[in-house]
mmCIF file of C-alpha atoms in Angstrom:
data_model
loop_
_atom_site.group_PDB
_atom_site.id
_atom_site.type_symbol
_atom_site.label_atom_id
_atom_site.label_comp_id
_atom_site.label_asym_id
_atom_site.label_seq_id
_atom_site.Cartn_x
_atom_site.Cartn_y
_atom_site.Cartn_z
ATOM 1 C CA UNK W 59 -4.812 -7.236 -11.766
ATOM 2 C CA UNK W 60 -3.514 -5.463 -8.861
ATOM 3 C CA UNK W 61 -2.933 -2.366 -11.061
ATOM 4 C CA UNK W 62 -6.609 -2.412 -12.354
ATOM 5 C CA UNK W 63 -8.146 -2.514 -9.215
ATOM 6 C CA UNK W 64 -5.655 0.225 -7.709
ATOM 7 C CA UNK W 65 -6.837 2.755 -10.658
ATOM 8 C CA UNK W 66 -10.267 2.249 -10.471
ATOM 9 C CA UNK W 67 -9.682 3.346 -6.698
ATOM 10 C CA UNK W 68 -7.645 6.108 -7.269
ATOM 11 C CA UNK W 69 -10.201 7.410 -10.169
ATOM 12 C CA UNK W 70 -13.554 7.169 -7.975
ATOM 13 C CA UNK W 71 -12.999 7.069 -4.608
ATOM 14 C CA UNK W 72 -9.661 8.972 -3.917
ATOM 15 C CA UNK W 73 -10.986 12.402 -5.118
ATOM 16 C CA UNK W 74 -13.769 12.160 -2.632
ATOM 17 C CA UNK W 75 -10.767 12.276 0.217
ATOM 18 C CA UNK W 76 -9.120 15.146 2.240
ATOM 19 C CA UNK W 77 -6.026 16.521 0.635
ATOM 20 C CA UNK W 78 -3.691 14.556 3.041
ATOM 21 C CA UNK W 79 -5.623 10.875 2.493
ATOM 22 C CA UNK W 80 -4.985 11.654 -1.328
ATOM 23 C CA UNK W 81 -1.335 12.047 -0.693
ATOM 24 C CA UNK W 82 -1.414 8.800 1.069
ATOM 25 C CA UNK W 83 -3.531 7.241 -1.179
ATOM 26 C CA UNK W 84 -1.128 8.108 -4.111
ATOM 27 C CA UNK W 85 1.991 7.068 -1.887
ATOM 28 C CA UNK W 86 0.425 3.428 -0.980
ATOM 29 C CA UNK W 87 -0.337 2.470 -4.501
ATOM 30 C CA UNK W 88 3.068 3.339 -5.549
ATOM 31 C CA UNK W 89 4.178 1.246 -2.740
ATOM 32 C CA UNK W 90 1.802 -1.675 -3.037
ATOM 33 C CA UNK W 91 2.064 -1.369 -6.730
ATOM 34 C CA UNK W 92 5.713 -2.335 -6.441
ATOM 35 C CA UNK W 93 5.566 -4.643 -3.730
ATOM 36 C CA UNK W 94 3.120 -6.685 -4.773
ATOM 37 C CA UNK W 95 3.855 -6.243 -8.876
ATOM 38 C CA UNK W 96 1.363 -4.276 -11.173
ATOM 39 C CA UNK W 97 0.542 -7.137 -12.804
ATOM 40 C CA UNK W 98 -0.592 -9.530 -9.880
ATOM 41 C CA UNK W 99 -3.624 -11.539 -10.388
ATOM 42 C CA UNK W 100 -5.493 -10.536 -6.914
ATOM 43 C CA UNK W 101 -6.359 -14.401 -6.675
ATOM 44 C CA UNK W 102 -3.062 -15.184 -6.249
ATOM 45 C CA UNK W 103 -2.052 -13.051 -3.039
ATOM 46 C CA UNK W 104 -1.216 -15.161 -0.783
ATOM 47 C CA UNK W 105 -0.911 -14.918 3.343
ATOM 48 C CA UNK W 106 3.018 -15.076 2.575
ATOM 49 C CA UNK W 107 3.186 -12.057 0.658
ATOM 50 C CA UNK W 108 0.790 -9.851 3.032
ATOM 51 C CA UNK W 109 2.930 -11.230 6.187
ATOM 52 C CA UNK W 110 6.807 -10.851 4.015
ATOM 53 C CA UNK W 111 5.179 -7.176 3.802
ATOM 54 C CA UNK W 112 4.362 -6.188 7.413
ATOM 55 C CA UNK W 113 8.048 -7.692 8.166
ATOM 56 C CA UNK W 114 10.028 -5.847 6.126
ATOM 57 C CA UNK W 115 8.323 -2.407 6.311
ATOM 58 C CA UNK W 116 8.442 -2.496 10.140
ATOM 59 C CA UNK W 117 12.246 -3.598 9.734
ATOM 60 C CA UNK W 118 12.449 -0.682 7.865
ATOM 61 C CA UNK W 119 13.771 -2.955 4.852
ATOM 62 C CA UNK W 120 11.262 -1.323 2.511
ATOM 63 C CA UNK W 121 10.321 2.608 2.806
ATOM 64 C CA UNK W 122 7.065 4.274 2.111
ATOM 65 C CA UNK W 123 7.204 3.840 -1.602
ATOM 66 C CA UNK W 124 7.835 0.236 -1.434
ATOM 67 C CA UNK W 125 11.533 0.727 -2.110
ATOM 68 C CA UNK W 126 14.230 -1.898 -0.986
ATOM 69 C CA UNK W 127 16.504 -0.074 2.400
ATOM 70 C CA UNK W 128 18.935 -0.871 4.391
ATOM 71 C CA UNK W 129 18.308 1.936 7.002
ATOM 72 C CA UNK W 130 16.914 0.708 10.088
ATOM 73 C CA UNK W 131 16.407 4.341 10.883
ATOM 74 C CA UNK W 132 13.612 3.773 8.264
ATOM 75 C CA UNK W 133 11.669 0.923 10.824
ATOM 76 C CA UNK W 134 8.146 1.448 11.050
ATOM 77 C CA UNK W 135 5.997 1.504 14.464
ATOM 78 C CA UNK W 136 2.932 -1.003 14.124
ATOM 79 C CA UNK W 137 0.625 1.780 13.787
ATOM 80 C CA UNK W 138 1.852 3.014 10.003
ATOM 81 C CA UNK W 139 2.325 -0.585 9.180
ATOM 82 C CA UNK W 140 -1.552 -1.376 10.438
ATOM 83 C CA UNK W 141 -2.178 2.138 8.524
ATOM 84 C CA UNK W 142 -0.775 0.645 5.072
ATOM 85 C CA UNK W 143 -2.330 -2.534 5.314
ATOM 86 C CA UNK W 144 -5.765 -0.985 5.900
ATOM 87 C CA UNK W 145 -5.382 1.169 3.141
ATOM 88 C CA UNK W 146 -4.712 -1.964 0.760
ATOM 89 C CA UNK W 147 -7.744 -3.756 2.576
ATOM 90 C CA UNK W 148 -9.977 -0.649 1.536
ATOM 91 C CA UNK W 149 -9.323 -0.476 -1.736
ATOM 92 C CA UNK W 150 -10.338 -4.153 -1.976
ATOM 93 C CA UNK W 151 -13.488 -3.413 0.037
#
């Protein structure tokens, strides 16, 4: 599950990080935990769900922690999206 492989992360590879990429480590699997749901089954993310993602945090209709907004002072440039996405792409690496 989603949840799983986001603790195994957190345990062995986040300590090995700067102070700042632990804070952002510790923010993105809050958010991806509840965007994506804890209990996900990683063979069932689909293109949908990655691509419903990048549109609604750079609408600014999710925040950093993965929490439904409806500030569109809260838009993201491409750059923190790309920056979130990656992070989710390394912990599956």
């Amino acid at each position: 599950t989603l949840s799983e492989v986001l603790a195994a992360y957190e345990k062995h590879r986040t300590p090995r990080k700067t102070e700042r990429e632990q804070r952002d480590d510790v923010r993105r699997i809050r958010m991806w935990t509840r965007v994506l749901g804890a209990d996900l089954d990683l063979r069932g993310l689909r293109l949908a769900a990655w691509e419903g993602f990048i549109a609604s945090r750079s609408s600014g209709a999710i925040d950093a922690e993965g929490r439904e907004s409806r500030s569109k002072s809260l838009a993201r440039s491409q750059t923190t999206v790309d920056a979130d996405c990656s992070g989710l792409r390394w912990v599956f690496n």
